[in-house]
């Protein structure tokens, strides 16, 4: 028998507002499973329903419909027992800015019922993990965004959770801070921790997630491993052309006819093909003189474009 998934959502719904008057369906009947030891992602644009889903899994927002089972328990009735086994990193950091870095961990650990000795040992370990040992006695107010995020993650690990929920773990961080965070999350993965994360960054999803679902307007529009989704929904390569308005008007139709699928973005023309170099040389042969032209591999961004007709980045 295959092992039980750690999270199972069936026809899961989240409706905000009073029944009848001004109801808004943020999560519209979604199904997914998270397996032990995997990093599972919810990928989607702003307002797709990622945080609403996460908050239901964290048992801080009631389920409006469908079934949600976490660690074998029902989210609707077993919230406290489930919460005790989760680590939660909300979209906005909620660390206490008036305490020191270490105090944040100590207080949280005590809250989970760890003994004083245990919580001291655990805090030291987690400070090391989060690369914050040198900042241990500084006030949280003095931390950079990346450090604060790492502290929130360290805090979520205090109770050695079975699942860690991360809502947009790297949004708003500079590239260096993001990379350090990815590296730490990857370390958790190697240790066998089950990660459930939301993101609207494709590169993050591609790097961290074993499997993911793409959400759009409260629904799941695709599910699979990043490489599977790329091979299922897009071609191997993409030719990106930036054209002058004049060239776009003159050569646009001819360029588009070179491929079976294209995307006409505000600033670029994307030509989908399995042989980018070939399409690029045929594009040049039309007479068009692109301002820039490049051939690249397809990414999850292209999957998202195919599925929704929109770009994930605003
Ligand atoms: N408490 C609430 N009351 C009413 N509507 C809400 C509430 N929380 C979220 N929504 C709405 O539900 C929809 C989904 O929001 P949600 O925060 O789940 O999206 P998200 O995918 O996390 O987006 P983002 O990428 O911006 O974080 C949005 O249209 C949002 O305005
Ligand atoms: Mg969100």
Short mmCIF file of C-alpha atoms and ligand atoms in Angstrom, two decimals:
data_model
loop_
_atom_site.label_atom_id
_atom_site.label_comp_id
_atom_site.label_asym_id
_atom_site.label_seq_id
_atom_site.Cartn_x
_atom_site.Cartn_y
_atom_site.Cartn_z
CA UNK A 1 0.00 0.00 0.00
CA UNK A 2 1.41 3.43 -0.89
CA UNK A 3 2.06 5.62 2.16
CA UNK A 4 -0.68 8.08 3.15
CA UNK A 5 -0.15 11.55 1.72
CA UNK A 6 0.55 14.13 4.45
CA UNK A 7 -1.99 16.54 2.98
CA UNK A 8 -5.04 15.65 0.91
CA UNK A 9 -7.39 18.29 -0.45
CA UNK A 10 -10.62 17.22 -2.17
CA UNK A 11 -12.95 19.80 -3.75
CA UNK A 12 -11.44 22.28 -1.30
CA UNK A 13 -13.10 25.69 -1.29
CA UNK A 14 -12.60 29.05 0.38
CA UNK A 15 -15.38 31.59 0.18
CA UNK A 16 -15.02 35.01 1.82
CA UNK A 17 -17.89 37.20 2.90
CA UNK A 18 -21.33 36.50 4.20
CA UNK A 19 -23.41 33.88 2.38
CA UNK A 20 -25.53 35.58 -0.24
CA UNK A 21 -24.21 39.09 0.19
CA UNK A 22 -20.92 39.89 -1.56
CA UNK A 23 -19.49 36.40 -1.53
CA UNK A 24 -16.11 35.87 -3.10
CA UNK A 25 -14.74 32.45 -3.99
CA UNK A 26 -10.96 32.56 -3.57
CA UNK A 27 -10.40 28.79 -3.78
CA UNK A 28 -12.80 27.05 -6.10
CA UNK A 29 -12.79 23.29 -5.53
CA UNK A 30 -9.18 22.15 -5.75
CA UNK A 31 -7.71 18.66 -5.41
CA UNK A 32 -4.12 17.84 -4.57
CA UNK A 33 -1.91 15.66 -2.39
CA UNK A 34 1.38 16.34 -0.67
CA UNK A 35 3.57 13.28 -0.10
CA UNK A 36 6.04 12.71 2.69
CA UNK A 37 9.48 14.17 2.04
CA UNK A 38 8.63 16.14 -1.07
CA UNK A 39 8.72 19.85 -1.75
CA UNK A 40 5.33 20.72 -3.14
CA UNK A 41 4.54 24.10 -4.67
CA UNK A 42 1.49 26.23 -5.31
CA UNK A 43 2.45 28.49 -8.20
CA UNK A 44 0.24 31.34 -9.33
CA UNK A 45 -0.14 35.06 -9.98
CA UNK A 46 -1.36 37.61 -7.43
CA UNK A 47 -4.79 36.73 -6.14
CA UNK A 48 -4.74 33.15 -7.46
CA UNK A 49 -5.72 31.79 -4.03
CA UNK A 50 -2.34 30.52 -2.81
CA UNK A 51 -2.38 32.18 0.62
CA UNK A 52 -6.03 31.29 1.14
CA UNK A 53 -5.11 27.64 0.54
CA UNK A 54 -2.09 27.87 2.83
CA UNK A 55 -4.10 29.43 5.65
CA UNK A 56 -6.64 26.62 5.50
CA UNK A 57 -3.82 24.07 5.67
CA UNK A 58 -2.30 25.99 8.59
CA UNK A 59 -5.72 25.69 10.27
CA UNK A 60 -5.99 29.42 10.85
CA UNK A 61 -8.78 29.94 8.30
CA UNK A 62 -11.85 27.70 8.22
CA UNK A 63 -12.53 25.46 5.22
CA UNK A 64 -15.63 26.64 3.34
CA UNK A 65 -16.24 23.40 1.46
CA UNK A 66 -14.73 20.07 0.48
CA UNK A 67 -12.33 17.99 2.56
CA UNK A 68 -8.91 18.80 3.88
CA UNK A 69 -6.95 16.08 5.64
CA UNK A 70 -3.57 16.88 7.19
CA UNK A 71 -1.40 14.24 8.87
CA UNK A 72 -4.42 11.94 8.91
CA UNK A 73 -6.63 14.47 10.69
CA UNK A 74 -9.51 16.63 9.53
CA UNK A 75 -8.62 20.34 9.32
CA UNK A 76 -12.22 21.27 10.12
CA UNK A 77 -12.22 19.58 13.53
CA UNK A 78 -8.62 18.87 14.55
CA UNK A 79 -6.97 22.28 14.13
CA UNK A 80 -5.00 22.39 17.39
CA UNK A 81 -3.55 18.88 16.99
CA UNK A 82 -2.58 19.62 13.40
CA UNK A 83 -1.05 23.01 14.24
CA UNK A 84 1.20 21.37 16.83
CA UNK A 85 2.83 19.35 14.03
CA UNK A 86 3.21 22.18 11.49
CA UNK A 87 5.80 24.88 10.98
CA UNK A 88 4.29 28.00 9.49
CA UNK A 89 6.03 30.80 7.64
CA UNK A 90 3.29 33.30 6.75
CA UNK A 91 3.52 35.64 3.76
CA UNK A 92 4.36 38.56 6.06
CA UNK A 93 6.96 38.06 8.77
CA UNK A 94 5.40 38.00 12.21
CA UNK A 95 8.53 37.88 14.35
CA UNK A 96 8.47 40.14 17.40
CA UNK A 97 10.59 43.18 16.58
CA UNK A 98 11.01 44.21 20.22
CA UNK A 99 12.76 40.99 21.18
CA UNK A 100 16.19 39.76 20.26
CA UNK A 101 16.67 37.10 17.62
CA UNK A 102 17.30 34.41 20.24
CA UNK A 103 14.39 35.49 22.45
CA UNK A 104 12.03 35.05 19.52
CA UNK A 105 13.06 31.41 19.29
CA UNK A 106 13.02 30.81 23.04
CA UNK A 107 9.55 32.21 23.53
CA UNK A 108 8.15 30.30 20.61
CA UNK A 109 9.73 27.08 21.83
CA UNK A 110 8.28 27.51 25.29
CA UNK A 111 4.94 28.13 23.66
CA UNK A 112 5.20 24.69 22.08
CA UNK A 113 5.87 23.21 25.50
CA UNK A 114 9.61 22.51 25.20
CA UNK A 115 11.57 22.53 28.47
CA UNK A 116 13.98 25.41 29.18
CA UNK A 117 17.01 23.22 28.52
CA UNK A 118 15.55 21.77 25.36
CA UNK A 119 14.50 25.11 23.98
CA UNK A 120 17.99 26.60 24.59
CA UNK A 121 19.62 23.72 22.73
CA UNK A 122 17.09 23.92 19.90
CA UNK A 123 17.49 27.71 19.59
CA UNK A 124 21.27 27.39 19.30
CA UNK A 125 20.87 24.74 16.61
CA UNK A 126 18.36 26.81 14.67
CA UNK A 127 20.43 29.99 14.90
CA UNK A 128 23.24 28.03 13.33
CA UNK A 129 20.92 26.62 10.66
CA UNK A 130 19.57 30.09 9.83
CA UNK A 131 23.10 31.57 9.79
CA UNK A 132 22.05 33.97 12.55
CA UNK A 133 24.33 32.92 15.42
CA UNK A 134 26.25 36.18 15.20
CA UNK A 135 23.01 38.16 15.38
CA UNK A 136 21.53 36.13 18.25
CA UNK A 137 21.50 38.95 20.78
CA UNK A 138 20.54 41.77 18.47
CA UNK A 139 17.03 43.11 18.29
CA UNK A 140 14.97 41.88 15.35
CA UNK A 141 14.38 45.47 14.29
CA UNK A 142 18.04 45.61 13.21
CA UNK A 143 17.84 42.64 10.84
CA UNK A 144 17.76 42.82 7.04
CA UNK A 145 14.75 41.41 5.19
CA UNK A 146 16.59 38.20 4.36
CA UNK A 147 17.71 37.67 7.96
CA UNK A 148 14.21 38.30 9.24
CA UNK A 149 12.86 35.74 6.81
CA UNK A 150 15.44 33.19 7.96
CA UNK A 151 14.46 33.88 11.56
CA UNK A 152 10.80 33.28 10.70
CA UNK A 153 11.82 29.97 9.14
CA UNK A 154 13.98 29.04 12.13
CA UNK A 155 11.06 29.82 14.39
CA UNK A 156 8.77 27.61 12.30
CA UNK A 157 11.20 24.73 12.90
CA UNK A 158 11.24 25.02 16.70
CA UNK A 159 8.76 22.20 17.22
CA UNK A 160 10.50 19.89 14.68
CA UNK A 161 7.40 19.95 12.48
CA UNK A 162 6.32 17.19 10.09
CA UNK A 163 5.44 19.75 7.42
CA UNK A 164 6.74 23.27 6.90
CA UNK A 165 4.40 25.72 5.15
CA UNK A 166 6.14 28.62 3.44
CA UNK A 167 4.04 31.37 1.91
CA UNK A 168 6.17 33.31 -0.61
CA UNK A 169 9.43 32.60 1.21
CA UNK A 170 11.59 34.94 -0.87
CA UNK A 171 9.27 37.69 -2.09
CA UNK A 172 10.86 41.10 -1.62
CA UNK A 173 14.39 39.79 -1.05
CA UNK A 174 17.42 40.74 -3.11
CA UNK A 175 19.01 38.00 -5.25
CA UNK A 176 21.78 37.20 -2.78
CA UNK A 177 19.34 36.85 0.12
CA UNK A 178 17.09 34.67 -2.03
CA UNK A 179 19.93 32.34 -2.92
CA UNK A 180 20.95 31.88 0.69
CA UNK A 181 17.35 31.12 1.57
CA UNK A 182 17.00 28.61 -1.26
CA UNK A 183 20.15 26.95 -0.08
CA UNK A 184 18.74 26.64 3.47
CA UNK A 185 15.42 25.29 2.18
CA UNK A 186 17.28 22.80 0.04
CA UNK A 187 19.13 21.68 3.16
CA UNK A 188 15.80 21.07 4.91
CA UNK A 189 14.68 19.03 1.93
CA UNK A 190 17.81 16.93 2.12
CA UNK A 191 17.02 16.27 5.77
CA UNK A 192 13.70 14.83 4.66
CA UNK A 193 11.43 17.67 5.82
CA UNK A 194 8.22 17.96 3.80
CA UNK A 195 7.90 21.45 2.36
CA UNK A 196 4.76 23.08 1.05
CA UNK A 197 5.43 26.45 -0.49
CA UNK A 198 3.71 29.10 -2.54
CA UNK A 199 5.48 31.32 -4.99
CA UNK A 200 4.93 33.44 -8.02
CA UNK A 201 8.56 33.03 -9.04
CA UNK A 202 9.07 30.37 -11.67
CA UNK A 203 12.77 30.00 -10.97
CA UNK A 204 11.99 29.35 -7.32
CA UNK A 205 9.42 26.72 -8.23
CA UNK A 206 11.80 25.11 -10.72
CA UNK A 207 14.66 24.99 -8.23
CA UNK A 208 12.83 23.89 -5.11
CA UNK A 209 9.70 21.97 -6.03
CA UNK A 210 9.56 18.26 -6.77
CA UNK A 211 5.95 18.71 -7.81
CA UNK A 212 3.68 21.67 -8.12
CA UNK A 213 0.24 22.82 -9.09
CA UNK A 214 -0.37 25.92 -11.15
CA UNK A 215 -3.27 27.95 -9.72
CA UNK A 216 -5.30 30.53 -11.58
CA UNK A 217 -8.38 32.31 -10.19
CA UNK A 218 -8.90 29.77 -7.43
CA UNK A 219 -8.54 26.70 -9.63
CA UNK A 220 -5.75 24.29 -10.43
CA UNK A 221 -4.94 24.43 -14.12
CA UNK A 222 -2.00 21.99 -14.20
CA UNK A 223 -0.09 19.63 -11.97
CA UNK A 224 3.23 17.83 -12.23
CA UNK A 225 6.98 18.00 -11.78
CA UNK A 226 8.51 21.18 -13.26
CA UNK A 227 10.22 19.26 -16.10
CA UNK A 228 7.01 17.32 -16.84
CA UNK A 229 4.97 20.51 -17.07
CA UNK A 230 7.53 22.07 -19.37
CA UNK A 231 7.56 19.09 -21.72
CA UNK A 232 3.77 18.74 -21.64
CA UNK A 233 2.77 22.37 -22.22
CA UNK A 234 5.53 23.99 -24.18
CA UNK A 235 8.23 23.35 -26.76
CA UNK A 236 11.85 22.68 -25.95
CA UNK A 237 13.05 26.16 -26.88
CA UNK A 238 11.84 29.72 -27.30
CA UNK A 239 13.11 32.45 -29.59
CA UNK A 240 12.64 35.87 -28.02
CA UNK A 241 12.66 38.85 -30.35
CA UNK A 242 12.49 42.52 -29.46
CA UNK A 243 11.49 44.47 -32.52
CA UNK A 244 11.06 48.11 -33.43
CA UNK A 245 7.42 49.10 -33.96
CA UNK A 246 8.16 49.39 -37.66
CA UNK A 247 9.60 45.88 -37.93
CA UNK A 248 6.78 44.52 -35.84
CA UNK A 249 4.24 45.93 -38.27
CA UNK A 250 6.15 44.87 -41.39
CA UNK A 251 7.39 41.42 -40.38
CA UNK A 252 5.13 40.41 -37.48
CA UNK A 253 2.83 38.12 -39.47
CA UNK A 254 5.67 36.45 -41.33
CA UNK A 255 7.61 35.86 -38.09
CA UNK A 256 4.57 34.37 -36.39
CA UNK A 257 4.00 32.03 -39.32
CA UNK A 258 7.42 30.45 -38.70
CA UNK A 259 6.11 28.53 -35.70
CA UNK A 260 3.02 26.66 -34.57
CA UNK A 261 2.72 28.71 -31.39
CA UNK A 262 3.78 32.22 -30.47
CA UNK A 263 3.08 34.83 -27.80
CA UNK A 264 2.75 38.50 -28.64
CA UNK A 265 3.86 40.30 -25.47
CA UNK A 266 3.98 44.06 -25.03
CA UNK A 267 7.74 44.21 -25.47
CA UNK A 268 8.66 40.88 -27.10
CA UNK A 269 7.57 38.29 -29.57
CA UNK A 270 8.04 34.71 -28.33
CA UNK A 271 8.33 31.96 -30.92
CA UNK A 272 7.95 28.43 -29.57
CA UNK A 273 9.96 25.72 -31.30
CA UNK A 274 12.06 22.62 -30.69
CA UNK A 275 14.88 24.10 -32.78
CA UNK A 276 15.58 27.67 -31.72
CA UNK A 277 18.66 28.24 -33.87
CA UNK A 278 16.79 27.20 -37.00
CA UNK A 279 13.84 29.52 -36.27
CA UNK A 280 16.22 32.34 -35.41
CA UNK A 281 18.02 32.08 -38.74
CA UNK A 282 14.70 31.96 -40.59
CA UNK A 283 13.58 35.02 -38.61
CA UNK A 284 16.66 36.89 -39.78
CA UNK A 285 15.97 35.70 -43.34
CA UNK A 286 12.63 37.54 -43.36
CA UNK A 287 14.57 40.79 -43.35
CA UNK A 288 13.56 41.78 -39.81
CA UNK A 289 16.36 43.39 -37.77
CA UNK A 290 15.51 42.62 -34.14
CA UNK A 291 16.88 44.97 -31.45
CA UNK A 292 17.69 41.85 -29.45
CA UNK A 293 17.24 38.19 -30.29
CA UNK A 294 17.90 35.19 -28.10
CA UNK A 295 17.26 31.48 -28.00
CA UNK A 296 16.53 29.96 -24.60
CA UNK A 297 15.08 26.83 -23.02
CA UNK A 298 11.38 26.89 -22.14
CA UNK A 299 10.64 27.51 -18.46
CA UNK A 300 7.63 27.38 -16.17
CA UNK A 301 6.94 30.98 -17.22
CA UNK A 302 6.16 29.64 -20.68
CA UNK A 303 3.95 26.94 -19.16
CA UNK A 304 2.07 29.64 -17.27
CA UNK A 305 1.71 31.77 -20.40
CA UNK A 306 0.36 28.80 -22.35
CA UNK A 307 -2.11 27.88 -19.65
CA UNK A 308 -3.42 31.30 -18.72
CA UNK A 309 -2.48 33.60 -21.58
CA UNK A 310 -0.86 35.87 -19.03
CA UNK A 311 2.63 36.50 -17.76
CA UNK A 312 3.33 35.59 -14.16
CA UNK A 313 5.46 38.62 -13.48
CA UNK A 314 3.51 41.86 -13.43
N1 LIG B 1 -9.88 37.94 4.17
C1 LIG B 1 -10.30 38.11 2.93
N2 LIG B 1 -11.51 38.63 2.65
C2 LIG B 1 -11.96 38.82 1.38
N3 LIG B 1 -11.24 38.49 0.30
C3 LIG B 1 -10.02 37.97 0.50
C4 LIG B 1 -9.48 37.75 1.80
N4 LIG B 1 -8.24 37.22 1.68
C5 LIG B 1 -8.01 37.12 0.36
N5 LIG B 1 -9.07 37.57 -0.35
C6 LIG B 1 -9.21 37.58 -1.82
O1 LIG B 1 -9.08 36.26 -2.29
C7 LIG B 1 -8.31 36.20 -3.49
C8 LIG B 1 -7.14 35.26 -3.29
O2 LIG B 1 -6.26 35.84 -2.35
P1 LIG B 1 -4.97 35.09 -1.83
O3 LIG B 1 -4.32 35.96 -0.83
O4 LIG B 1 -5.31 33.72 -1.45
O5 LIG B 1 -4.12 35.06 -3.18
P2 LIG B 1 -2.57 34.76 -3.40
O6 LIG B 1 -2.51 33.77 -4.51
O7 LIG B 1 -1.92 34.42 -2.13
O8 LIG B 1 -2.04 36.16 -3.95
P3 LIG B 1 -0.61 36.91 -3.69
O9 LIG B 1 0.31 36.39 -4.75
O10 LIG B 1 -0.97 38.34 -3.93
O11 LIG B 1 -0.17 36.64 -2.30
C9 LIG B 1 -7.90 37.63 -3.79
O12 LIG B 1 -8.79 38.15 -4.75
C10 LIG B 1 -8.05 38.33 -2.47
O13 LIG B 1 -8.39 39.70 -2.66
MG1 LIG B 2 -0.42 35.23 -1.06
#
